[in-house]
Short mmCIF file of C-alpha atoms and ligand atoms in Angstrom, two decimals:
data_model
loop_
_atom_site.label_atom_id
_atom_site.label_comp_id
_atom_site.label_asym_id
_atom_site.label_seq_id
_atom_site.Cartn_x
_atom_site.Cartn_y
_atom_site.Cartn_z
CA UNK A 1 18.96 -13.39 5.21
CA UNK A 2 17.54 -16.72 3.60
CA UNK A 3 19.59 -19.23 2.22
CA UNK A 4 17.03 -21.88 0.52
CA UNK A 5 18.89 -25.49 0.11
CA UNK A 6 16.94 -27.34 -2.20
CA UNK A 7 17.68 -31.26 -0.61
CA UNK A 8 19.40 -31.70 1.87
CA UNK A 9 23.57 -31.74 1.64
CA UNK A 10 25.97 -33.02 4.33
CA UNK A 11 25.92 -30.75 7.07
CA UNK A 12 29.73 -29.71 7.18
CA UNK A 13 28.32 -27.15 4.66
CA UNK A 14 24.27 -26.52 6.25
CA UNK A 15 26.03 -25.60 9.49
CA UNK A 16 28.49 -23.13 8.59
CA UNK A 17 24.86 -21.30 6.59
CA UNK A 18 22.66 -22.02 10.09
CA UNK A 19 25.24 -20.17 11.98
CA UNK A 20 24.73 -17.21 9.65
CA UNK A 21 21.47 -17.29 7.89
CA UNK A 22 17.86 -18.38 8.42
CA UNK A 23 18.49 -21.64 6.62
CA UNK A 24 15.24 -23.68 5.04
CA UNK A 25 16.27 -27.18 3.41
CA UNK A 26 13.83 -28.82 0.82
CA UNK A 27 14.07 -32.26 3.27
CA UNK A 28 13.15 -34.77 0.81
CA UNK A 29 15.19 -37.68 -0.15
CA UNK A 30 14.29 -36.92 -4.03
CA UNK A 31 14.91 -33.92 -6.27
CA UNK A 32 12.92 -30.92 -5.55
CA UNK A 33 9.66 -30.45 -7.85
CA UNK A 34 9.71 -26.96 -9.67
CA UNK A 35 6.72 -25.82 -7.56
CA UNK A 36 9.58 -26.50 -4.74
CA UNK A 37 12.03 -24.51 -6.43
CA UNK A 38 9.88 -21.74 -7.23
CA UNK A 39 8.39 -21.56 -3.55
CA UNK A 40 11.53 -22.40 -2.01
CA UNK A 41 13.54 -19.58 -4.05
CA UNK A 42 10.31 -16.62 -3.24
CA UNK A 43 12.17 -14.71 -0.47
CA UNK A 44 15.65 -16.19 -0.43
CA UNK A 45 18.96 -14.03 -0.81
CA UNK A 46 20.71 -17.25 -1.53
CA UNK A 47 20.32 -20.87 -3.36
CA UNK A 48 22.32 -24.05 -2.81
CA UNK A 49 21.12 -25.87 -6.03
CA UNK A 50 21.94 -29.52 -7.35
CA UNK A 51 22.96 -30.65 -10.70
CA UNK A 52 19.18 -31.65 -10.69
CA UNK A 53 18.20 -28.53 -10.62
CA UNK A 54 17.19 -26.25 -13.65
CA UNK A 55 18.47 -22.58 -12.55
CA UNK A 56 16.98 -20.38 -15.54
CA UNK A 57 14.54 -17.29 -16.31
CA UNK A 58 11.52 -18.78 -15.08
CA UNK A 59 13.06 -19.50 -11.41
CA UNK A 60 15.06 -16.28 -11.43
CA UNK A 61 11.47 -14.40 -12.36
CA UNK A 62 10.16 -15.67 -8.86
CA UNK A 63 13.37 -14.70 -7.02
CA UNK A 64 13.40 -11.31 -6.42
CA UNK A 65 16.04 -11.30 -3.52
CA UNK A 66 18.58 -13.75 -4.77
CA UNK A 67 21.93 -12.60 -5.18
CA UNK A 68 23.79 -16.09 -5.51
CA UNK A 69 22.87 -19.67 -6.89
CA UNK A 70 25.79 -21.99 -5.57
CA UNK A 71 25.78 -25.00 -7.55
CA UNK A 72 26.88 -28.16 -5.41
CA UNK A 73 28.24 -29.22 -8.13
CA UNK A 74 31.81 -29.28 -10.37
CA UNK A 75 29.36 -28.91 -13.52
CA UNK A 76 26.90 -26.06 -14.45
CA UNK A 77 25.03 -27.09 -17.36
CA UNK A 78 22.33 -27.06 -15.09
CA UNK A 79 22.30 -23.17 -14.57
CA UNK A 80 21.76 -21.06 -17.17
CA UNK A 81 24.69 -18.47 -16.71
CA UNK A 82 23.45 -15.78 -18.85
CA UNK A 83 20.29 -15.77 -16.97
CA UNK A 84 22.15 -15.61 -13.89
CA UNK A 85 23.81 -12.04 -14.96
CA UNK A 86 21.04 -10.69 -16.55
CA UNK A 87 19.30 -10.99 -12.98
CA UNK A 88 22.08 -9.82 -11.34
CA UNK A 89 22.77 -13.02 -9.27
CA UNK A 90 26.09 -14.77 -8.92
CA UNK A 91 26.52 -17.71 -9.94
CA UNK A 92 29.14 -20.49 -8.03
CA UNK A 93 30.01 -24.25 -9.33
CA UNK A 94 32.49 -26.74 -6.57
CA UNK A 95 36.10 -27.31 -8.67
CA UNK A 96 38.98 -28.98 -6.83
CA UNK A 97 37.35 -30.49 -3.57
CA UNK A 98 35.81 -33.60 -5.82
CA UNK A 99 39.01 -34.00 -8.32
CA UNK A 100 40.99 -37.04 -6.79
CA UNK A 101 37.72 -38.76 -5.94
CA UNK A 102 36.35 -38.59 -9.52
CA UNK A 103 39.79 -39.45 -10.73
CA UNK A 104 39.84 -42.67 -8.39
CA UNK A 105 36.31 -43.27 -9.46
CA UNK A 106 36.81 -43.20 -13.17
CA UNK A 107 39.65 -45.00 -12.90
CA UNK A 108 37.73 -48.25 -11.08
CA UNK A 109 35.54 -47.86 -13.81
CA UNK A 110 38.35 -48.46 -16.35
CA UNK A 111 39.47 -51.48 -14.00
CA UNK A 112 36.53 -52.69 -13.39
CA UNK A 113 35.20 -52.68 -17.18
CA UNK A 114 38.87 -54.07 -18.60
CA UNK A 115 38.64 -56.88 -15.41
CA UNK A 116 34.78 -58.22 -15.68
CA UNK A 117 34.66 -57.15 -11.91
CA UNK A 118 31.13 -56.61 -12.07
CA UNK A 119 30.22 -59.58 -14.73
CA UNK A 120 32.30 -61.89 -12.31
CA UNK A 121 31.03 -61.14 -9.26
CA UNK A 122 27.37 -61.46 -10.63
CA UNK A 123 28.56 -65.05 -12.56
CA UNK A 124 30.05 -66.31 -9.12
CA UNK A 125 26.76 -64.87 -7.06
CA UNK A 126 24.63 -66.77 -9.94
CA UNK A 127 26.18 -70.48 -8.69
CA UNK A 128 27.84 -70.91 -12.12
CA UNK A 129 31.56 -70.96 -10.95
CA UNK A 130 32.69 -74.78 -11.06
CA UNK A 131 36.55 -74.13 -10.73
CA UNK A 132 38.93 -72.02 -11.66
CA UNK A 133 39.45 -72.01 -15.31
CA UNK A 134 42.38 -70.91 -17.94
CA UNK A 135 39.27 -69.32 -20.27
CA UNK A 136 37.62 -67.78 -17.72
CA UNK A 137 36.08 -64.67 -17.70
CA UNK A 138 39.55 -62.96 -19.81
CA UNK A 139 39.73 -59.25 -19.73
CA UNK A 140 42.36 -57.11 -21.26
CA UNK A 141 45.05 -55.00 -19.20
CA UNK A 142 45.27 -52.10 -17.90
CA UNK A 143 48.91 -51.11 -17.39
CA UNK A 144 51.12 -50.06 -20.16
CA UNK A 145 47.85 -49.22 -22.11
CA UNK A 146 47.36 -45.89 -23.98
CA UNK A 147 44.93 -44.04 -22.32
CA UNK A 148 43.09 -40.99 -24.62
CA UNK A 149 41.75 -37.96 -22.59
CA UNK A 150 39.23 -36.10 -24.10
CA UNK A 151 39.25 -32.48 -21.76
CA UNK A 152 42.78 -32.19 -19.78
CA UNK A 153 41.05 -30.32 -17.28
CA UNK A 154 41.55 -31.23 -13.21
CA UNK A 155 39.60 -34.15 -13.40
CA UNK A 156 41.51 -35.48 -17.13
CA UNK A 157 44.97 -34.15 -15.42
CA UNK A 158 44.40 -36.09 -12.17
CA UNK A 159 42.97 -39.58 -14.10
CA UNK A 160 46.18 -39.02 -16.64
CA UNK A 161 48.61 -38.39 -13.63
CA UNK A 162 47.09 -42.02 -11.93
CA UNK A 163 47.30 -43.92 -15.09
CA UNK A 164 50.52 -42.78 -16.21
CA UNK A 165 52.56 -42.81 -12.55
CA UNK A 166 50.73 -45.68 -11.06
CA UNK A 167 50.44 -47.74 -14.08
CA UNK A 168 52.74 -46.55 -16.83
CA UNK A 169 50.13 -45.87 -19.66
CA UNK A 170 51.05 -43.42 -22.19
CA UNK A 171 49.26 -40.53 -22.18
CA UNK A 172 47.25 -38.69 -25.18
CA UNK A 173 44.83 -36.47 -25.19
CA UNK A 174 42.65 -33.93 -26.96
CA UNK A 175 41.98 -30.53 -25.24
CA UNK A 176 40.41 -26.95 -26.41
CA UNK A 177 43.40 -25.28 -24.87
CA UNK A 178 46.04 -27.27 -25.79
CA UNK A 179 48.54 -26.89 -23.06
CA UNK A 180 51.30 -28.44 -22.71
CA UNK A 181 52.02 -31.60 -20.38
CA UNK A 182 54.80 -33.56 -21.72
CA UNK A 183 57.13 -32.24 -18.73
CA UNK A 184 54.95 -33.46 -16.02
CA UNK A 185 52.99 -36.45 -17.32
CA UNK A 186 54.60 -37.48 -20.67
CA UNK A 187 51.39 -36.63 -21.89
CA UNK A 188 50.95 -35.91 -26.13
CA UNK A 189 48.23 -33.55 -27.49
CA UNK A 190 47.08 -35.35 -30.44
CA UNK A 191 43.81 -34.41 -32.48
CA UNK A 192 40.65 -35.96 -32.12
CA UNK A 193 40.75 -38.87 -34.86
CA UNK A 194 44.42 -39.82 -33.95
CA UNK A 195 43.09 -39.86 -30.22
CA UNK A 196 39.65 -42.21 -31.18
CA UNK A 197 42.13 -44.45 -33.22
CA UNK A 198 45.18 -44.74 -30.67
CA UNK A 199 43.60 -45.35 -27.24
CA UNK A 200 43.00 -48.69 -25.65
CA UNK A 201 41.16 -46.28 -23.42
CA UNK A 202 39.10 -43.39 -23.89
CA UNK A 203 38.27 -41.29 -20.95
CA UNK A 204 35.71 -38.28 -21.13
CA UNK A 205 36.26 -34.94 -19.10
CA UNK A 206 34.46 -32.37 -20.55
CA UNK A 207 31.88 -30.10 -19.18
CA UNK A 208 28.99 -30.48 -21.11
CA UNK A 209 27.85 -27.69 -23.37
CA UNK A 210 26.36 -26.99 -27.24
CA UNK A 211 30.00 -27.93 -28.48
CA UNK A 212 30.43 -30.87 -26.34
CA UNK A 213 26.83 -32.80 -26.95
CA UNK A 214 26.90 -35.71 -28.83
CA UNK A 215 30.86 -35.28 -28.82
CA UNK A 216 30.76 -39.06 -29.44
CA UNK A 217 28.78 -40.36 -31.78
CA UNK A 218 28.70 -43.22 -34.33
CA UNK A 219 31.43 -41.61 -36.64
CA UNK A 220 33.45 -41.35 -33.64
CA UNK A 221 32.90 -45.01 -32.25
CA UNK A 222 34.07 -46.05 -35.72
CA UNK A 223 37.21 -44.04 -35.44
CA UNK A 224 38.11 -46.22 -32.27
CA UNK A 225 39.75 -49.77 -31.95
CA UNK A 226 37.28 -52.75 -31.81
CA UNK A 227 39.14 -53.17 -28.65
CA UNK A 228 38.61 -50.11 -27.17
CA UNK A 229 36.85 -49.42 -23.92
CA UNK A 230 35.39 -46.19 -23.39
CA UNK A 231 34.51 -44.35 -19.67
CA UNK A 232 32.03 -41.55 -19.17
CA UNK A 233 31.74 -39.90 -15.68
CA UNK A 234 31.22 -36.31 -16.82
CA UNK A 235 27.90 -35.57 -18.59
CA UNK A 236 25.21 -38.15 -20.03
CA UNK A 237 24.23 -35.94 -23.14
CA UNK A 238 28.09 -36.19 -24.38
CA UNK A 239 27.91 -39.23 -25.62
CA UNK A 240 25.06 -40.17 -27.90
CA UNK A 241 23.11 -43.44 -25.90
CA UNK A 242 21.72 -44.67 -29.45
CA UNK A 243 25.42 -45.15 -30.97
CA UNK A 244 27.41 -46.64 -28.20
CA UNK A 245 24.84 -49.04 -27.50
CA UNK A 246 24.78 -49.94 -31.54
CA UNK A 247 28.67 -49.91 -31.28
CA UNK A 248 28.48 -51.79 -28.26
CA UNK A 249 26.34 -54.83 -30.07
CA UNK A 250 28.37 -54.64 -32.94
CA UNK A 251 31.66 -54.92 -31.11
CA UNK A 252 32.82 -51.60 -32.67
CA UNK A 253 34.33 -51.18 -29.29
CA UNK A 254 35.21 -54.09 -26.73
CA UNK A 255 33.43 -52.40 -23.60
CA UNK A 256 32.44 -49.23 -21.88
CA UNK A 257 32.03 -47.68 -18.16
CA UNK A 258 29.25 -45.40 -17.56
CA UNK A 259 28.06 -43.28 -14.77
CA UNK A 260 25.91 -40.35 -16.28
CA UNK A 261 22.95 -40.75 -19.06
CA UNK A 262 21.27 -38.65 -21.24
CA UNK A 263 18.03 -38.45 -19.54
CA UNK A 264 18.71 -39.19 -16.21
CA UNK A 265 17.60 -40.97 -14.09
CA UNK A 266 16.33 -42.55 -17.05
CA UNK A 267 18.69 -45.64 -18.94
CA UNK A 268 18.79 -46.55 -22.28
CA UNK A 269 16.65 -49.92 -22.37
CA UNK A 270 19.23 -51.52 -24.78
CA UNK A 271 22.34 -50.52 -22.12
CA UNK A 272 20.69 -52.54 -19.34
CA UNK A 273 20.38 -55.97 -21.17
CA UNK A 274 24.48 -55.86 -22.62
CA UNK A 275 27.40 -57.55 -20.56
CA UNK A 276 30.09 -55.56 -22.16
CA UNK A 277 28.97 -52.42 -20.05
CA UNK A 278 28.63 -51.34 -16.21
CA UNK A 279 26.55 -49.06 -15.43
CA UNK A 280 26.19 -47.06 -12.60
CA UNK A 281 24.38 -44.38 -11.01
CA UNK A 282 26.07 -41.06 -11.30
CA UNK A 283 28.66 -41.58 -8.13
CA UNK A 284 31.78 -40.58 -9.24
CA UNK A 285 31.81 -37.93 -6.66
CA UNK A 286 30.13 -40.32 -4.01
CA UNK A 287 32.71 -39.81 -1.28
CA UNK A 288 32.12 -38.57 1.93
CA UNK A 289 35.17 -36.58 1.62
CA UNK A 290 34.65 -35.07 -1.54
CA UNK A 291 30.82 -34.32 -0.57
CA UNK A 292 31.61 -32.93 2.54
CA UNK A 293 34.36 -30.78 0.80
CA UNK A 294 31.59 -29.36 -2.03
CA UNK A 295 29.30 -28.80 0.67
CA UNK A 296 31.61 -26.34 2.71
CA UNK A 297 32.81 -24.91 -0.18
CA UNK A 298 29.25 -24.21 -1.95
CA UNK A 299 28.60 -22.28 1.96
CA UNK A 300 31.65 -20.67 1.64
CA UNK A 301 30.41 -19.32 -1.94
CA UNK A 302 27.22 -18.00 -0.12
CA UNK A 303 28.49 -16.78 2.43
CA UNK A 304 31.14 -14.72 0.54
CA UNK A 305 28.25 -13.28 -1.81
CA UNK A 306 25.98 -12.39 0.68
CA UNK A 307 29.06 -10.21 2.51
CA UNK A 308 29.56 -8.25 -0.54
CA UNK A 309 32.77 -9.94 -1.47
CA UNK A 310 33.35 -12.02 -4.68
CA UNK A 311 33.25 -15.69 -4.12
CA UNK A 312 35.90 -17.80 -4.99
CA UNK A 313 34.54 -20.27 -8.05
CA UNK A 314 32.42 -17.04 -9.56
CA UNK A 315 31.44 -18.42 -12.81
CA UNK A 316 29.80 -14.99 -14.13
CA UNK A 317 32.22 -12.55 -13.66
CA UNK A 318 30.39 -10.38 -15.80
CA UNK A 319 27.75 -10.04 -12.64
CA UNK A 320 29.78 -7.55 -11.15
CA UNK A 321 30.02 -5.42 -13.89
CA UNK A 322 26.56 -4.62 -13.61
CA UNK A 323 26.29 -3.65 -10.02
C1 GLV B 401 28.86 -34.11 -10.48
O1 GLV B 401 28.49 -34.63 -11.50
C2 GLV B 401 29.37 -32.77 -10.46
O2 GLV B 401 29.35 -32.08 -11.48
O3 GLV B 401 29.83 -32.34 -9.39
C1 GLV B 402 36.65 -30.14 -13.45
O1 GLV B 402 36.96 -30.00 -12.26
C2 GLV B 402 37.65 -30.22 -14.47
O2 GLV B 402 38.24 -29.17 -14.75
O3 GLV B 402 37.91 -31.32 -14.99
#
């Protein structure tokens, strides 16, 4: 059987496939083209796709064979699930193995923004330090902040847990299913305005989809404090590009951390000129542990689908009904 890899991943995961399946890797060091895709997919049983990666009708069309598309990836809105059933293929996302790095990452961010880490270090590099100086470069703390997390999923619980044992923060947040944390994290579900106009920070965690795009917008940034510092690592599209830079140059919010973008690789022109945000390119997951990790568990996906068993992050359960 084929698995078709579409660039290549760390080969924890490409070597538990090889000793299985004919494997064929797209070996470029860029995202695949669609003609790749669409060649690539012709005669395979299996896909390991990327977030980069558009999994919909048209590539399903001109995959006869394929019985799984394992995303390495926590997110999905690159795969069109509905698709997926209707051509009878599985399809797998990574949950869990990149958690605590994402959680470390975004919280860094949060650091880093509320510290200048990034302005400083540029400032110093640029010969402009004479001495230290009681004015310079202030930030704003961290600890004993209120945090506001918008999706208490793995990633939100695992930033909340950080902030609130390792730094004492108190802990909101706003959540579709509204579970309760106050046992384990002290942690307060609040609604979304009371969230925007509580937090010192404002951490997003949602997986993007019709109901989370453009979840913050400019009615939103006007909710928050004019000290507030916001921190996207989950999907560009949530926030709207347009209104946090206006609230940005307006100092409707004090600063913001951001790792994903609307139209990426693409960032907003505007973004790239302002000092009260750092920008950076989509690496919350950029460990070797957590990459490693998604890579043996999007082979574990494959190979469980392509034994006839159901894999174990199945996000079309529906699939099987139709078999
Ligand atoms: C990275 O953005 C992921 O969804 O795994
Ligand atoms: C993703 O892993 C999430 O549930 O936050």
């Amino acid at each position: 059987m084929k698995v078709f890899i579409t660039r290549p991943i760390p080969k924890k995961g490409t070597e538990m496939l090889r000793e299985r399946f004919d494997v064929v890797i797209n070996d470029r060091d860029r995202p695949a083209t669609r003609e790749e895709l669409i060649e690539g997919v012709k005669d395979a049983d299996a896909i390991v796709s990327l977030l980069t990666d558009r999994v919909d009708d048209e590539l399903l069309d001109a995959a006869p064979k394929l019985k799984i598309a394992a995303n390495y990836a926590v997110g999905f809105d690159n795969i069109d699930l509905e698709a997926c059933t209707r051509h009878n293929v599985m399809a797998t996302n990574t949950p869990g193995v990149l958690t605590p790095s994402v959680a470390d990452f975004s919280i860094a961010l949060m650091l880093a923004t509320a510290r200048r880490i990034v302005e400083s270090d540029r400032f110093l590099r640029e010969g402009k330090y004479r001495g230290w100086g009681p004015m310079l470069l202030l930030g704003k703390d961290f600890c004993n902040k209120t945090l506001g997390i918008i999706g208490m999923g793995r990633i939100g619980y695992a930033v909340a847990e950080r902030a609130r044992k390792g730094f004492g923060m108190r802990i909101i947040y706003h959540d579709m299913s509204k579970k309760d944390y106050a046992d384990e994290l002290d942690a307060e579900f609040v609604d979304m305005d009371t969230l925007l106009r509580e937090s010192d920070y404002i951490g997003l965690f949602v997986s993007l989809n019709e109901k989370t795009r453009h979840l913050i917008s400019r009615e939103e940034f006007k909710k928050m404090k004019s000290t507030a510092i916001l921190i996207n690592t989950s999907r560009g599209p949530v926030v709207d590009e347009e209104a946090l830079a206006d609230a940005l140059e307006n100092n409707e919010i004090w600063a913001a951390g951001i790792d994903v973008y609307e139209n990426e690789p693409a960032v907003n022109e505007r973004l790239l000129g302002m000092k009260n945000v750092i920008l950076t390119p989509h690496v919350a997951s950029a460990t070797e542990e957590a990459r490693d990790g998604m890579a043996v568990l999007a082979a574990k996906n494959v190979i469980a689908a392509l034994s006839g068993e159901k894999p174990d992050n199945l996000l079309n359960p529906d699939v099987l009904n139709e078999n």
